[in-house]
Each structure stands twice: as C-alpha cells, then as structure tokens.
C-alpha cells in the first residue's frame, strides 16, 4: 500500500487576542484513503486545535501546499488505453457520475490532471490498481 504526505506551516494574526496563530496543514494517504489535517495553536493564548478528515482538502490547504511545493501532473502513459477501467477508478475514488468521470478522463488523456503531489499519487495508485499505466511529472512539464 502506498503512502505519501505533504505539509506546510502557516502563520497569521488572530483578531481576538492579537497573537500569532501557527498552523501545520497537510495532506496524506493512510490505509488507501486520502486525508487532510490541520493543527493550530495561538502563540499568545491557550487556544489550540486539531482537525482532520478524509477526502479532498479544503481549498485553503490545497492552495498552501501548491504554493509551497508546486503541483504535480498525472497523465495516461498510453493515450490509446481503454477508458473503461479509468472511468471505473474515477467513479469509485471521487464518487463521480459517468458523465463527470468522462470529462475527467478526457482531461487525463489530453493535458493530464494537475493537483497536489499527494492527490496525484492517490489517484495514480487507484488507476494502477485497475491496471491503468500512468505517469507523474511536475506540472510545468
């Protein structure tokens, strides 16, 4: 089973107490599932919290990871590959309708899908489990 993790530290000012809020945000794969998490603590008061959930990360976390680490691109290794296993994997992993999965598969076949490295590794593993050969590269390539 594949594992991947990526994180970034964020800081911001709290309006309630004026202290600096330090947050560790990230994405990871655990036991075949995509997860995201946040740990935060105010440096001026005792407020702290931890939050995590499965599935796509909130956009703030995704953008922080993309800004810090850059994006990855997933492509089909064979543009002529049978799309049936691709559609099945996309529908199972992202709970897409058939028409939504077809649109994503068309992107995957053309320019590729872009996301955080953890999102791309997760999707690649699901496709490989369906015997679909894919490649991962930096989004700039």
PDB file of C-alpha atoms in Angstrom, residues 28-120:
ATOM      1  CA  UNK A  28      -1.573  12.361   3.441  1.00  0.00           C
ATOM      2  CA  UNK A  29      -2.551   8.877   2.347  1.00  0.00           C
ATOM      3  CA  UNK A  30      -3.262   6.357   5.069  1.00  0.00           C
ATOM      4  CA  UNK A  31      -4.639   2.832   4.572  1.00  0.00           C
ATOM      5  CA  UNK A  32      -5.613   3.607   0.990  1.00  0.00           C
ATOM      6  CA  UNK A  33      -7.542   6.779   1.785  1.00  0.00           C
ATOM      7  CA  UNK A  34      -6.816  10.443   1.112  1.00  0.00           C
ATOM      8  CA  UNK A  35      -6.756  12.569   4.288  1.00  0.00           C
ATOM      9  CA  UNK A  36      -6.128  16.195   5.215  1.00  0.00           C
ATOM     10  CA  UNK A  37      -5.305  17.705   8.589  1.00  0.00           C
ATOM     11  CA  UNK A  38      -4.729  20.955  10.467  1.00  0.00           C
ATOM     12  CA  UNK A  39      -3.073  21.546  13.828  1.00  0.00           C
ATOM     13  CA  UNK A  40      -3.168  25.087  15.115  1.00  0.00           C
ATOM     14  CA  UNK A  41      -2.057  26.927  18.215  1.00  0.00           C
ATOM     15  CA  UNK A  42      -2.076  30.568  19.243  1.00  0.00           C
ATOM     16  CA  UNK A  43       1.313  31.721  20.476  1.00  0.00           C
ATOM     17  CA  UNK A  44      -0.276  34.319  22.841  1.00  0.00           C
ATOM     18  CA  UNK A  45      -3.115  32.381  24.477  1.00  0.00           C
ATOM     19  CA  UNK A  46      -4.010  28.750  25.283  1.00  0.00           C
ATOM     20  CA  UNK A  47      -6.221  28.241  22.190  1.00  0.00           C
ATOM     21  CA  UNK A  48      -5.225  25.176  20.147  1.00  0.00           C
ATOM     22  CA  UNK A  49      -6.989  22.618  17.988  1.00  0.00           C
ATOM     23  CA  UNK A  50      -6.519  19.659  15.679  1.00  0.00           C
ATOM     24  CA  UNK A  51      -8.806  18.725  12.814  1.00  0.00           C
ATOM     25  CA  UNK A  52      -8.625  16.014  10.153  1.00  0.00           C
ATOM     26  CA  UNK A  53     -10.918  14.316   7.688  1.00  0.00           C
ATOM     27  CA  UNK A  54     -10.905  12.101   4.621  1.00  0.00           C
ATOM     28  CA  UNK A  55     -11.386  13.269   1.066  1.00  0.00           C
ATOM     29  CA  UNK A  56     -10.355  16.416  -0.741  1.00  0.00           C
ATOM     30  CA  UNK A  57      -8.679  19.033   1.434  1.00  0.00           C
ATOM     31  CA  UNK A  58     -10.281  22.432   1.946  1.00  0.00           C
ATOM     32  CA  UNK A  59      -9.153  24.856  -0.748  1.00  0.00           C
ATOM     33  CA  UNK A  60      -7.034  26.904   1.682  1.00  0.00           C
ATOM     34  CA  UNK A  61      -4.951  23.818   2.480  1.00  0.00           C
ATOM     35  CA  UNK A  62      -4.649  22.800  -1.185  1.00  0.00           C
ATOM     36  CA  UNK A  63      -3.518  26.285  -2.193  1.00  0.00           C
ATOM     37  CA  UNK A  64      -0.938  26.445   0.626  1.00  0.00           C
ATOM     38  CA  UNK A  65       0.506  23.071  -0.477  1.00  0.00           C
ATOM     39  CA  UNK A  66       0.545  24.068  -4.146  1.00  0.00           C
ATOM     40  CA  UNK A  67       2.230  27.393  -3.327  1.00  0.00           C
ATOM     41  CA  UNK A  68       4.888  25.786  -1.133  1.00  0.00           C
ATOM     42  CA  UNK A  69       5.590  22.578  -3.064  1.00  0.00           C
ATOM     43  CA  UNK A  70       4.265  23.147  -6.582  1.00  0.00           C
ATOM     44  CA  UNK A  71       1.822  20.981  -8.489  1.00  0.00           C
ATOM     45  CA  UNK A  72       2.118  17.513  -9.973  1.00  0.00           C
ATOM     46  CA  UNK A  73       0.594  16.312 -13.253  1.00  0.00           C
ATOM     47  CA  UNK A  74      -0.867  12.854 -13.870  1.00  0.00           C
ATOM     48  CA  UNK A  75      -1.134  11.527 -17.429  1.00  0.00           C
ATOM     49  CA  UNK A  76      -2.099   8.285 -19.066  1.00  0.00           C
ATOM     50  CA  UNK A  77       1.072   6.549 -20.252  1.00  0.00           C
ATOM     51  CA  UNK A  78      -0.814   5.199 -23.282  1.00  0.00           C
ATOM     52  CA  UNK A  79      -3.191   7.712 -24.905  1.00  0.00           C
ATOM     53  CA  UNK A  80      -4.923   4.803 -26.665  1.00  0.00           C
ATOM     54  CA  UNK A  81      -5.653   2.953 -23.419  1.00  0.00           C
ATOM     55  CA  UNK A  82      -9.108   1.519 -22.815  1.00  0.00           C
ATOM     56  CA  UNK A  83     -11.016   4.134 -20.801  1.00  0.00           C
ATOM     57  CA  UNK A  84     -13.386   1.684 -19.073  1.00  0.00           C
ATOM     58  CA  UNK A  85     -11.011   0.971 -16.146  1.00  0.00           C
ATOM     59  CA  UNK A  86     -10.162   4.686 -15.976  1.00  0.00           C
ATOM     60  CA  UNK A  87     -13.855   5.573 -15.689  1.00  0.00           C
ATOM     61  CA  UNK A  88     -14.409   2.901 -13.025  1.00  0.00           C
ATOM     62  CA  UNK A  89     -11.491   4.129 -10.942  1.00  0.00           C
ATOM     63  CA  UNK A  90     -12.539   7.776 -11.223  1.00  0.00           C
ATOM     64  CA  UNK A  91     -16.135   6.999 -10.292  1.00  0.00           C
ATOM     65  CA  UNK A  92     -15.112   4.895  -7.274  1.00  0.00           C
ATOM     66  CA  UNK A  93     -12.436   7.236  -5.958  1.00  0.00           C
ATOM     67  CA  UNK A  94     -14.195  10.566  -6.499  1.00  0.00           C
ATOM     68  CA  UNK A  95     -17.857   9.472  -6.439  1.00  0.00           C
ATOM     69  CA  UNK A  96     -18.441  10.946  -9.903  1.00  0.00           C
ATOM     70  CA  UNK A  97     -21.350  10.371 -12.250  1.00  0.00           C
ATOM     71  CA  UNK A  98     -20.493   8.668 -15.523  1.00  0.00           C
ATOM     72  CA  UNK A  99     -20.639  11.976 -17.431  1.00  0.00           C
ATOM     73  CA  UNK A 100     -18.405  13.678 -14.834  1.00  0.00           C
ATOM     74  CA  UNK A 101     -15.934  10.771 -14.991  1.00  0.00           C
ATOM     75  CA  UNK A 102     -15.847  11.030 -18.801  1.00  0.00           C
ATOM     76  CA  UNK A 103     -14.885  14.707 -18.565  1.00  0.00           C
ATOM     77  CA  UNK A 104     -12.102  13.964 -16.077  1.00  0.00           C
ATOM     78  CA  UNK A 105     -10.908  11.012 -18.176  1.00  0.00           C
ATOM     79  CA  UNK A 106     -10.752  13.270 -21.244  1.00  0.00           C
ATOM     80  CA  UNK A 107      -8.542  15.704 -19.295  1.00  0.00           C
ATOM     81  CA  UNK A 108      -6.379  12.823 -18.082  1.00  0.00           C
ATOM     82  CA  UNK A 109      -5.964  11.604 -21.657  1.00  0.00           C
ATOM     83  CA  UNK A 110      -5.198  15.082 -23.057  1.00  0.00           C
ATOM     84  CA  UNK A 111      -3.139  17.502 -20.938  1.00  0.00           C
ATOM     85  CA  UNK A 112      -3.326  15.457 -17.743  1.00  0.00           C
ATOM     86  CA  UNK A 113      -4.724  16.199 -14.292  1.00  0.00           C
ATOM     87  CA  UNK A 114      -2.971  18.691 -12.028  1.00  0.00           C
ATOM     88  CA  UNK A 115      -3.089  18.684  -8.220  1.00  0.00           C
ATOM     89  CA  UNK A 116      -1.012  18.424  -5.096  1.00  0.00           C
ATOM     90  CA  UNK A 117       1.530  15.627  -5.164  1.00  0.00           C
ATOM     91  CA  UNK A 118      -0.480  13.670  -2.573  1.00  0.00           C
ATOM     92  CA  UNK A 119      -3.702  13.968  -4.607  1.00  0.00           C
ATOM     93  CA  UNK A 120      -1.889  12.837  -7.741  1.00  0.00           C
TER      94      UNK A 120
END
